[in-house]
C-alpha positions as CSV (number, residue, x, y, z in Angstrom):
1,X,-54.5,199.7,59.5
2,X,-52.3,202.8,60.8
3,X,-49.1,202.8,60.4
4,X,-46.9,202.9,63.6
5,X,-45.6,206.7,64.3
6,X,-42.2,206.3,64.9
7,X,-40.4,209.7,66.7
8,X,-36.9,211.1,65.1
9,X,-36.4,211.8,68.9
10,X,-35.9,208.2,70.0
11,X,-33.0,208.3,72.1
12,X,-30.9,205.9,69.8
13,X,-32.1,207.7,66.2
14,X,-31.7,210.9,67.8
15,X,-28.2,210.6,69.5
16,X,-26.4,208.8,66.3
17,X,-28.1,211.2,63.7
18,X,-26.3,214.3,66.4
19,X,-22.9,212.5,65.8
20,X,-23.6,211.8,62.0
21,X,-24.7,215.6,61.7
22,X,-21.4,216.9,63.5
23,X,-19.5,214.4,61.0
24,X,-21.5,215.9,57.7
25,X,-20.7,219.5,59.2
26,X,-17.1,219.5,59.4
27,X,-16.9,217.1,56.6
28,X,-19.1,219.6,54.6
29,X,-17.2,223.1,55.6
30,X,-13.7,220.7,54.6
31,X,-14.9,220.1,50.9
32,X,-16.4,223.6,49.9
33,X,-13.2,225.4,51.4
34,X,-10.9,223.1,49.0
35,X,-13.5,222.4,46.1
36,X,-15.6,225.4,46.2
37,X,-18.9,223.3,46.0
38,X,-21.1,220.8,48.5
39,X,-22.0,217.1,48.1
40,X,-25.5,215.5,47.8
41,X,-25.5,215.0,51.8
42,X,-29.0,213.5,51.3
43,X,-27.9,211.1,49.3
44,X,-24.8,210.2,51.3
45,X,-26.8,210.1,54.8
46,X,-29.1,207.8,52.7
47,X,-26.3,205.6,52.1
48,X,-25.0,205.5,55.7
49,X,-28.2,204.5,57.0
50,X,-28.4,201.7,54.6
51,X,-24.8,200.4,56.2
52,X,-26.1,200.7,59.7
53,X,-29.3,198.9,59.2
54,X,-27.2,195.7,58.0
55,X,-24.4,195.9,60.6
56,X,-25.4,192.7,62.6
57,X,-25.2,194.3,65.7
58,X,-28.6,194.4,68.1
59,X,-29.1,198.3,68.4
60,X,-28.8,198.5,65.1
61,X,-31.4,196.4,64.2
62,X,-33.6,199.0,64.8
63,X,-32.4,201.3,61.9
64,X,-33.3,199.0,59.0
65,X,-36.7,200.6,59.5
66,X,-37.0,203.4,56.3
67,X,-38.7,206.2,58.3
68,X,-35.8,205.6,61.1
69,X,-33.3,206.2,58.0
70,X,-34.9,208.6,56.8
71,X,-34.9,210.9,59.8
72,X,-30.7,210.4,60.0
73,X,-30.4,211.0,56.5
74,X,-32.5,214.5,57.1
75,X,-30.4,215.2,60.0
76,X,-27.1,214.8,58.1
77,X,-27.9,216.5,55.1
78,X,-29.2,219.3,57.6
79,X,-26.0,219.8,59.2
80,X,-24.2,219.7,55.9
81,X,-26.0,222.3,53.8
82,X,-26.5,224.8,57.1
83,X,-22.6,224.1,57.9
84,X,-21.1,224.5,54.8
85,X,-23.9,226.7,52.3
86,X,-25.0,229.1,55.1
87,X,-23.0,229.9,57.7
88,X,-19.6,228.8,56.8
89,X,-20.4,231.3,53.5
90,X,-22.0,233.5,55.6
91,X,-19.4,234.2,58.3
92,X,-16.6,234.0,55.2
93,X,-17.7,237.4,54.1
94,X,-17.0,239.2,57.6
95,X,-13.8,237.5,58.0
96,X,-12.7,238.4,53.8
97,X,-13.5,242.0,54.6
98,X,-11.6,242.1,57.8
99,X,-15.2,242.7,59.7
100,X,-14.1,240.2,62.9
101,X,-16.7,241.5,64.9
102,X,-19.3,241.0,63.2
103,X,-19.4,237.4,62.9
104,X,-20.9,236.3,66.3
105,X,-23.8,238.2,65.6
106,X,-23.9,237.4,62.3
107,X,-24.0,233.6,63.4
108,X,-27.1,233.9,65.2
109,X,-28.6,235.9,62.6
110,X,-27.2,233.3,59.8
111,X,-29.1,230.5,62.3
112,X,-32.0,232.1,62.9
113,X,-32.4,232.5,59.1
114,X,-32.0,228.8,58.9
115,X,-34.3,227.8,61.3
116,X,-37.0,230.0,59.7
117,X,-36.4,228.8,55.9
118,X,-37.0,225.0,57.5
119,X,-39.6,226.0,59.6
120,X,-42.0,227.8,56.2
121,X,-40.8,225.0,54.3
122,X,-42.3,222.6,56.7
123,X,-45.8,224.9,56.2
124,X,-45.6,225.2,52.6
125,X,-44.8,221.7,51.9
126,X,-47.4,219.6,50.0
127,X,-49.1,223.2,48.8
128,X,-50.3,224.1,45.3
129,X,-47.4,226.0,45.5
130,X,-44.9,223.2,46.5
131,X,-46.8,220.3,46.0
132,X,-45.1,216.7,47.1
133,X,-46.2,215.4,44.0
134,X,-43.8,218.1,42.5
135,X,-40.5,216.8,40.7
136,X,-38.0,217.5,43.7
137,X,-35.6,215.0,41.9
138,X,-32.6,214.8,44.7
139,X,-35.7,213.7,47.3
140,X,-36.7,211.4,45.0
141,X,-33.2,209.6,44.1
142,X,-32.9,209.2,47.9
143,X,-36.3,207.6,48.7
144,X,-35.7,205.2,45.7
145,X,-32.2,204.5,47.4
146,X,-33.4,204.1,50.4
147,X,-36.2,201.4,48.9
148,X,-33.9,199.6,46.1
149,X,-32.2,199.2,49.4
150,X,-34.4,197.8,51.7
151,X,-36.1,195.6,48.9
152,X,-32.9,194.3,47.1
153,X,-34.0,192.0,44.0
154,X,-34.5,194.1,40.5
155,X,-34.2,197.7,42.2
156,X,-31.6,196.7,44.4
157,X,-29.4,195.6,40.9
158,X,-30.6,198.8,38.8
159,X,-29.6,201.1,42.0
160,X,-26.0,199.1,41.9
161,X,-25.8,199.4,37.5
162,X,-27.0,203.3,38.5
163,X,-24.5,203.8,41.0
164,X,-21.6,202.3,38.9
165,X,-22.1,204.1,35.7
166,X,-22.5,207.7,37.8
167,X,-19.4,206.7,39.5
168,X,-17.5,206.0,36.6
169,X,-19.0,209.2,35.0
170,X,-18.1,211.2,37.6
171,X,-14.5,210.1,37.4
172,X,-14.9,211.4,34.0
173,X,-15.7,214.4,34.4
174,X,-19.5,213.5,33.0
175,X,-22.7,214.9,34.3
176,X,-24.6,211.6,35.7
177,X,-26.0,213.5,38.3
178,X,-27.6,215.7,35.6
179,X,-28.4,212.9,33.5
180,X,-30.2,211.7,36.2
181,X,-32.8,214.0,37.1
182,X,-33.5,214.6,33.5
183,X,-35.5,211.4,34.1
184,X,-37.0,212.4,37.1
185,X,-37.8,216.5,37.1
186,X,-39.9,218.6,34.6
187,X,-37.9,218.1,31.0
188,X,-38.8,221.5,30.1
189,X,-37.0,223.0,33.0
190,X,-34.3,221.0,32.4
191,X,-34.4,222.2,28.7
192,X,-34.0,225.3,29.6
193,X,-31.5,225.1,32.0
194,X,-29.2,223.0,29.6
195,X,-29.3,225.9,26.9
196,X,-28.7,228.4,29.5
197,X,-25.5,226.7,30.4
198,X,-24.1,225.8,27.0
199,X,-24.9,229.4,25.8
200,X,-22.8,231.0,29.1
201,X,-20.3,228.5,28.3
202,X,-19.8,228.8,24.6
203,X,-20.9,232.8,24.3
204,X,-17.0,233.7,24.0
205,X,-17.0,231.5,20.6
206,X,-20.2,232.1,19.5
207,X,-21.2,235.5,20.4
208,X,-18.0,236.9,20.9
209,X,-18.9,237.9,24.2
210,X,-18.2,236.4,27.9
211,X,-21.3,236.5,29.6
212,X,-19.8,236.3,32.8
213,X,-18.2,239.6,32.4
214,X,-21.9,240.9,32.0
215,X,-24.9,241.7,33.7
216,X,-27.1,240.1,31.3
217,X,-27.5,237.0,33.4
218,X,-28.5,238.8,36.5
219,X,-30.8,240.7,34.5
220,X,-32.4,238.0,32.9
221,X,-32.4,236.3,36.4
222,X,-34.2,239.4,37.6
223,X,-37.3,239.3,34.8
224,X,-37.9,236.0,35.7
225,X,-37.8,236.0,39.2
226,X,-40.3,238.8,39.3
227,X,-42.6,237.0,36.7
228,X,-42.4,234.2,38.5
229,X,-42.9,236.2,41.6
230,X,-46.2,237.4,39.8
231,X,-47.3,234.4,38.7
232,X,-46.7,232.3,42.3
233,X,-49.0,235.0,44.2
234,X,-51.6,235.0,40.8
235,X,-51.7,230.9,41.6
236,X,-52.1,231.6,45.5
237,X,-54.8,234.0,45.2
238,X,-57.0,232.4,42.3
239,X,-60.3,230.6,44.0
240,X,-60.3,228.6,41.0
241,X,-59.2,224.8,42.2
242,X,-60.0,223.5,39.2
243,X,-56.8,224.1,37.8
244,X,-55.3,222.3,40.8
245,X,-57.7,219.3,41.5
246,X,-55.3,216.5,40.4
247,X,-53.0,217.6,43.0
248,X,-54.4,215.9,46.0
249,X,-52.7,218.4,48.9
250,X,-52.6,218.4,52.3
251,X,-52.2,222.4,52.5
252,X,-55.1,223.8,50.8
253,X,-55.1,227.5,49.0
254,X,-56.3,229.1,52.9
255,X,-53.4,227.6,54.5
256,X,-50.8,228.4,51.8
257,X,-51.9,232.1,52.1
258,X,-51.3,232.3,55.7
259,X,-48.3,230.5,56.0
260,X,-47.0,233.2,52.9
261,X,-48.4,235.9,55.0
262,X,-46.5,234.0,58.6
263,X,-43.1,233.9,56.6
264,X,-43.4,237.8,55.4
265,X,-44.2,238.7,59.3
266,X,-41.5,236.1,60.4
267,X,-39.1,237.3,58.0
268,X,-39.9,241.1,59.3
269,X,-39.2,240.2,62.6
270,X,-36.0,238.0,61.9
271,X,-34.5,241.1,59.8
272,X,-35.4,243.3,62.3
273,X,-33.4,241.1,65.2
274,X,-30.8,240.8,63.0
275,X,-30.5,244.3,62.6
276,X,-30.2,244.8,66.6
277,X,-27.6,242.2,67.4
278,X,-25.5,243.2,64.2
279,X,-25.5,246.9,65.2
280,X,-27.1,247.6,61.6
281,X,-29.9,249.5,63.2
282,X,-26.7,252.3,64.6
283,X,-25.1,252.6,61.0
284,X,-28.2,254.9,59.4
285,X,-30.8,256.6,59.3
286,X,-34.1,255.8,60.9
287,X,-35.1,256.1,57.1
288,X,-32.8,253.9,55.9
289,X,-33.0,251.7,58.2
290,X,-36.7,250.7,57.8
291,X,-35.5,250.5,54.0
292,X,-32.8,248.1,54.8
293,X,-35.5,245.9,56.9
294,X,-38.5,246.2,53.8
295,X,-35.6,244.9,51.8
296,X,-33.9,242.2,53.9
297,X,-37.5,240.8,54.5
298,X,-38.3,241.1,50.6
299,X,-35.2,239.5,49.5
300,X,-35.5,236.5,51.8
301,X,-39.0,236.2,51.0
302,X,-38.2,236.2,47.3
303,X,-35.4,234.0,47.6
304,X,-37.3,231.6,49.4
305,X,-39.6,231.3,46.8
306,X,-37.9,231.5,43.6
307,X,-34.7,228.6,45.1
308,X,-37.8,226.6,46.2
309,X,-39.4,226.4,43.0
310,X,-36.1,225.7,41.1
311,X,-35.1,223.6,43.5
312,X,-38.5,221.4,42.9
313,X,-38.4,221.2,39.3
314,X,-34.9,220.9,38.1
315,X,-33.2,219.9,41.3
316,X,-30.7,223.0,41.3
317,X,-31.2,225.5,43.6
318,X,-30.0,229.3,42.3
319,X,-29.4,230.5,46.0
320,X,-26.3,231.9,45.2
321,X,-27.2,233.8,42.2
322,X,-29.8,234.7,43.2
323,X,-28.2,236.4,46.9
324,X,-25.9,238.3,44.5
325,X,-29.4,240.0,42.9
326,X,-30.2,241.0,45.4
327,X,-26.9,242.3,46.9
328,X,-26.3,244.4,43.8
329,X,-29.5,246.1,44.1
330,X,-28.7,246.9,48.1
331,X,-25.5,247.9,46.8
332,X,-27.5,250.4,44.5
333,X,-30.0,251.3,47.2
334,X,-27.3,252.6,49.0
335,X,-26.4,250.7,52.2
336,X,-23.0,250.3,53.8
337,X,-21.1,247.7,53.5
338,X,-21.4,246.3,56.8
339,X,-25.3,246.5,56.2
340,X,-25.1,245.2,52.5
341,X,-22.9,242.5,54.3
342,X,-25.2,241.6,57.0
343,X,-28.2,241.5,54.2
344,X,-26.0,239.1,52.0
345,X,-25.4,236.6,55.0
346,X,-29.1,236.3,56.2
347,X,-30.6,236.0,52.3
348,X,-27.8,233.2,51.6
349,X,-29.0,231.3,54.8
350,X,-32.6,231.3,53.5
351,X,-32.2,229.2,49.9
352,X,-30.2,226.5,50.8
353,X,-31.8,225.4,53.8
354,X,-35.3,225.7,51.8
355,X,-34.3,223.3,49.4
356,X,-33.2,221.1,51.2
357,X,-35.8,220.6,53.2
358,X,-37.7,220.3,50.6
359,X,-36.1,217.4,48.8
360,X,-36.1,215.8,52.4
361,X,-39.7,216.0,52.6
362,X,-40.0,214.6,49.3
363,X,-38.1,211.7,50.2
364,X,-40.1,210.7,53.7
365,X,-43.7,211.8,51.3
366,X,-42.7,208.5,49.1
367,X,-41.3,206.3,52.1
368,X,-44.8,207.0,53.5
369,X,-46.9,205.8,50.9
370,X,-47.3,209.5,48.8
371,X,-49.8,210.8,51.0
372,X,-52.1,207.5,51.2
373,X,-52.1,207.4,55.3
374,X,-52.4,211.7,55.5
375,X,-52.1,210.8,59.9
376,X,-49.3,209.3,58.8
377,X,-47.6,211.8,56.8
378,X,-48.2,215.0,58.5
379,X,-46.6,212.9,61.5
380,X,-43.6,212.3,59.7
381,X,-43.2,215.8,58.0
382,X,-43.6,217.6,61.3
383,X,-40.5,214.9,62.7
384,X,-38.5,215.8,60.1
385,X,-39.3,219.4,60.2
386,X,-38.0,219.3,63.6
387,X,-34.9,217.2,63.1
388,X,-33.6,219.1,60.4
389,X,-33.9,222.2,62.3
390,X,-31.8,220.6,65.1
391,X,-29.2,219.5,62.2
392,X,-29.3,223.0,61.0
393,X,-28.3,224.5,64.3
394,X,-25.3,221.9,64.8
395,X,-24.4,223.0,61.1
396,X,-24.1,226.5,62.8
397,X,-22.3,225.6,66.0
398,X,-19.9,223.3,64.4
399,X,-18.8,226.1,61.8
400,X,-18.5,229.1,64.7
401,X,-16.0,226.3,66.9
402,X,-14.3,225.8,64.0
403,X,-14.1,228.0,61.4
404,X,-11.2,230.2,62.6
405,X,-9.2,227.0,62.1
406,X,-10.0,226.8,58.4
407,X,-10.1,230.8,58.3
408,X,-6.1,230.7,59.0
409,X,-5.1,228.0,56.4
410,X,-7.2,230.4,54.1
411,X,-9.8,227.7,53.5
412,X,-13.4,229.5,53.4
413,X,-16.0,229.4,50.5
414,X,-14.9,230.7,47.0
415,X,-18.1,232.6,47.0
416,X,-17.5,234.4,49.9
417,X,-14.3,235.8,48.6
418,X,-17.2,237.3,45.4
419,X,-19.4,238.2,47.7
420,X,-17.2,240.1,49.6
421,X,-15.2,241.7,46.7
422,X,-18.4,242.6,44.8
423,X,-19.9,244.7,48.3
424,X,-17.0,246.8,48.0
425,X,-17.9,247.5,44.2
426,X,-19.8,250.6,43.4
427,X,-22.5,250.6,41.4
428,X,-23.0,252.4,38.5
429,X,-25.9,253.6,36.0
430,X,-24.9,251.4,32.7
431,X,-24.7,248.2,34.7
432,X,-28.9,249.3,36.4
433,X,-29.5,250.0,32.6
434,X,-28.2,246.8,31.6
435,X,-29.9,245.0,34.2
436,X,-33.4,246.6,33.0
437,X,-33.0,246.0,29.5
438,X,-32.1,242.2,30.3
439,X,-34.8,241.7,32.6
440,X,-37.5,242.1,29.5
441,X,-36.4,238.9,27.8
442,X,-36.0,237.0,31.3
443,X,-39.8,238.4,32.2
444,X,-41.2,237.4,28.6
445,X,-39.8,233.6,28.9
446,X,-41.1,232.8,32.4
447,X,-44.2,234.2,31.5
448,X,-44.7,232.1,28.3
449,X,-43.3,228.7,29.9
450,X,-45.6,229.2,33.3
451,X,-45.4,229.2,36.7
452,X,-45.4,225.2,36.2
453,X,-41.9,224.9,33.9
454,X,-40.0,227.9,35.2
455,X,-38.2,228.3,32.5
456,X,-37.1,232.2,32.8
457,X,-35.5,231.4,36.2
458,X,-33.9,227.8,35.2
459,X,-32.8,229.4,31.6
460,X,-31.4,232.6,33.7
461,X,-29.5,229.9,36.5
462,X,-27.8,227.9,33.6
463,X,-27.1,231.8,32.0
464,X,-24.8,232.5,35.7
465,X,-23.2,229.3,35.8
466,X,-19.9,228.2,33.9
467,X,-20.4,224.5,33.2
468,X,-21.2,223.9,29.4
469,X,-20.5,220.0,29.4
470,X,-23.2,219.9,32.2
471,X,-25.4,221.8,29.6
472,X,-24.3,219.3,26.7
473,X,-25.4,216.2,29.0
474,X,-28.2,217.6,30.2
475,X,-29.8,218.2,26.4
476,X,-28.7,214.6,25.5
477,X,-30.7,213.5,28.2
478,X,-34.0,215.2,27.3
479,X,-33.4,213.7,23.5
480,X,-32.8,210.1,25.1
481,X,-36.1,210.5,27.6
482,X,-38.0,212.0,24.5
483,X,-37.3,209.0,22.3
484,X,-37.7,206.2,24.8
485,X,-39.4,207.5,27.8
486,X,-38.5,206.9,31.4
487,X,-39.1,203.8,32.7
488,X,-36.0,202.0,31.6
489,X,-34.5,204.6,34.0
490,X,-36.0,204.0,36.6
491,X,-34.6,204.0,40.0
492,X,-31.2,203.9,38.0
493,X,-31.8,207.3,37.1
494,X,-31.4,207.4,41.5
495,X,-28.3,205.2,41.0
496,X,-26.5,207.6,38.5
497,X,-27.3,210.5,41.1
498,X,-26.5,208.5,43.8
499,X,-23.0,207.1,42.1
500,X,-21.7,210.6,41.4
501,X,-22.2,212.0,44.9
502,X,-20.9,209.2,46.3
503,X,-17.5,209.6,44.1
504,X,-17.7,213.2,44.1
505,X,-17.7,213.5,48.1
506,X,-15.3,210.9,48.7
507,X,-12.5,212.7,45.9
508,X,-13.0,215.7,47.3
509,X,-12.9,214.4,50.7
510,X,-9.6,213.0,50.1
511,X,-8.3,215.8,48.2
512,X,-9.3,218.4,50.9
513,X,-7.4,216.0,53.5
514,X,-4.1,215.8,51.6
C-alpha cells in the first residue's frame, strides 16, 4: 500500500511554517547576539508541532500528521540556522570593519550560498558519502520526538524522563546534549572529540601551553581535513561496492559523482556572481582574481564536505573553524580585505545550512519508514529540500530588515567580531610553519581512524573549542555506553537532547530580552 504524498506546500502547512520561520529567525539572530551561540531549532520546531497537533482546534487537526510536522519543524530550524549562523554572521563582518556597503551584496551572496549548500545536500543525501543510515544524531533525537510524541505510552514517558534530566542538566551547567548523542552517533568520533576538548581546555595545566593562543589546532584541523578530503574522493571513485553493500542507498556511486562534480560547477558560478555584485572582481588583478574564484569555490566545496561529515557522525558541525582555515590561508594568498571578507561570508553560509539539512533529512528518512517505501521517501526529501530553502531565504530577509536594529545596540555574532579582527591580521611565516608541521599529526590520525570515524577532523574540532566539561561528559558517556550498551537509552538519549535545547533556548531567550 503507498503511502499518501502529502505536499509541504499545502496552503495551511505552508503559511504557518512562513510565520513560525520569521519567529525562529528573529528569535535566532536575538540569542547569538547576547549568548554568542544558536539553539537546536530542529528540536524546538519539533516541539511546537507537537503543541499544534493537540490544540483542539479543527485546522489544526490536520498537523498531528508526522510528515506535516516534520516539514514545519524543517522550515523553522531553516530560518534559524540561515538567520542567525549565515547571514546575521556574515553581514556582522562588514558592519565590524566599517564596510556598509558591502552588505547588500554580500546578502545576496550569503543567500545564494545558502540555497546552494541545501540544494547539494538534497543530492547527496542518502549517498555512500552521506548515507541516511549515517549517525546524524540531532535528526535522529527529533524524529524520535516527534514519534514518542505521537505514540505516547513507554516512549512517550522515556522522552518526558529524557527531557527532565537534560533540562535539569542544562541548568547545571552539564552536557546532556552531549551525553545524548554519545548514544546515538559513531563512539569513536565522539572519543575523539571529547579528548580534543579536554586537552584544549586543560593544556594551560598540563602542557603549560594555551592552545588557543596557537595554531596548532588549525593545523591539525588542516591535516585532517585534507586526509579526509583524500579519503571521501578515494570512497567516491572506488568501483568496488562491496565495501558499501550493507548500505542500501538511494544515490548510487554514478549519481554521487555527478552531483560532487554539479556542486564544484555550481559553486564556480556562485563565487564567480558573488564576485560581480560585491565589486571583488574590480579590487585585482585578472590573475588574482581567478585565484580568489579557484579558492572561494575550493573552500566552499571543502567545507561542505568536511561540516557534513562531522555533522553526520558526531552531531557538531566545525563550520566555524573550519571558515577561519580557510580565511587564514586567503589571508596568506594575499587578497584584500574586502575580498578575504567577502570569501569569509560565502564559505560561512555553506556549513551551517549543510548540516542542517542534513539532520532534517534524517529526521523525515525515519518518519518515513528508513527508506522502506523509496516513492515515498524521495517524495518527502525533495518537499523538504524545497521548504528549507524557502526557510533559508526568510532567514536571509529577516536578518537584512532587521539587523541594523541589533547592529546599533551592538548586538551581532561574537564571531564576527574574530572574524573581522583576524582579516585585518597579517600573516606571517612562523604561524604557515606552524600550521605545516601540525597538519602531519592531524593527516596521520584521520588516516588511521578512516573516512568512517573521522577522527582527525572531530579530534582537531574539540582541539579549537574551549569547553572541557563538555569533553569530561562526553568521555563518561562513551564508558557508560561501553559497559551497558544503548538500548536503555533509547529515545531518552532524544529526551536529554531535546531537554537541554529546550532550557537552553528559553534562558537565553529570556536573558537576551531583559
Amino acid at each position: 500500500m503507498k503511502k499518501e504524498k502529502i505536499s509541504a506546500f499545502e496552503p495551511a502547512t505552508f503559511i504557518l511554517g512562513i510565520t513560525l520561520a520569521v519567529l525562529s529567525a528573529i528569535i535566532c539572530m536575538q540569542i547569538i547576539g547576547k549568548m554568542g551561540v544558536t539553539p537546536n531549532t530542529s528540536i524546538i520546531g519539533a516541539i511546537v508541532a507537537l503543541v499544534l497537533a493537540r490544540i483542539p482546534l479543527s485546522n489544526l487537526k490536520k498537523f498531528r500528521n508526522l510528515e506535516r510536522q516534520n516539514y514545519i519543524q524543517t522550515i523553522v530550524s531553516g530560518a534559524g540556522f540561515s538567520a542567525a549562523n549565515c547571514a546575521f554572521l556574515g553581514l556582522g563582518i562588514f558592519y565590524v570593519m566599517n564596510e556598509k556597503n558591502f552588505m547588500m551584496p554580500m546578502a545576496i551572496g550569503i543567500c545564494l550560498g545558502v540555497v546552494v549548500s541545501i540544494y547539494i545536500v538534497g543530492k547527496l543525501f542518502d549517498s555512500t558519502l552521506f548515507p541516511a543510515q549515517g549517525a546524524w544524531p540531532p535528526g535522529v533525537a527529533t524524529a524520535n520526538t516527534l514519534q514518542a510524541g505521537d505514540e505516547g505510552g513507554d516512549k512517550g514517558k522515556r522522552l518526558i524522563q529524557g527531557i527532565i534530566l537534560g533540562a535539569v542538566g542544562s541548568y547545571f551547567k552539564l552536557p546532556a546534549a552531549g551525553i545524548g548523542i554519545v548514544f546515538i552517533a559513531n563512539i569513536f568520533s565522539m572519543t575523539a572529540l571529547g579528548i580534543g576538548l579536554i586537552i584544549r581546555g586543560y593544556a594551560p595545566q598540563l602542557l603549560s601551553i594555551d592552545l588557543g593562543q596557537t595554531y596548532i589546532p588549525h593545523g591539525i584541523m588542516i591535516g585532517a581535513g585534507l586526509m579526509a578530503l583524500i579519503q571521501s574522493i578515494k570512497t567516491i571513485a572506488s568501483k568496488d561496492e562491496s565495501k558499501t553493500k550493507d548500505l542500501k542507498v538511494t544515490v548510487n556511486s554514478d549519481k554521487t559523482r555527478k552531483a560532487l562534480i554539479q556542486s564544484i560547477v555550481v559553486y564556480l558560478v556562485t563565487a564567480v556572481i558573488i564576485a560581480v555584485i560585491t565589486g571583488v572582481v574590480s579590487r585585482m588583478s585578472v590573475g588574482k582574481l581567478i585565484l580568489w574564484v579557484i579558492w572561494a569555490t575550493f573552500s566552499a566545496f571543502v567545507a561542505m564536505l568536511l561540516v557534513g561529515q562531522a555533522a553526520m557522525h558526531s552531531g557538531w558541525f566545525p563550520a566555524f573553524a573550519i571558515t577561519t582555515i580557510f580565511m587564514t590561508i586567503g589571508i596568506f594568498l594575499g587578497f584584500d580585505i574586502v575580498s578575504i571578507a567577502v570569501l569569509t561570508g560565502f564559505v560561512s553560509a555553506v556549513g551551517p545550512c549543510f548540516a542542517d539539512m542534513g539532520y532534517d533529512l534524517k529526521t523525515g528518512w525515519i518518519i518515513r519508514g528508513e527508506g522502506e517505501d523509496v516513492a515515498s521517501e524521495l517524495y518527502g526529501r525533495r518537499q523538504q529540500v524545497l521548504i528549507e530553502i524557502v526557510g533559508g531565504v526568510i532567514g536571509v530577509i529577516v536578518v537584512v530588515l532587521s539587523m541594523n536594529m541589533y547592529f546599533k545596540q551592538d548586538l551581532m555574532p561574537p564571531v564576527s567580531k574574530v572574524f573581522a579582527t583576524t582579516i585585518g591580521a597579517s600573516v606571517d611565516t612562523a604561524m604557515i610553519k606552524e600550521l605545516l608541521i601540525w597538519s602531519i599529526p592531524g593527516i596521520i590520525i584521520q588516516l588511521v581512524g578512516g573516512s568512517s570515524k573521522m577522527l582527525g577532523v572531530l579530534f582537531a574540532t574539540g582541539l579549537l573549542i574551549n569547553n572541557p566539561i563538555y569533553g569530561i561528559g562526553l568521555i563518561i558517556a562513551v564508558i557508560i555506553r561501553m559497559i551497558f550498551g544503548t538500548e536503555f537509552m533509547e529515545v531518552r538519549d532524544a529526551g536529554l537532547i531535546a531537554g537541554d535545547g529546550l532550557f537552553g533556548f528559553f534562558a537565553a531567550l529570556i536573558q537576551s530580552i531583559f
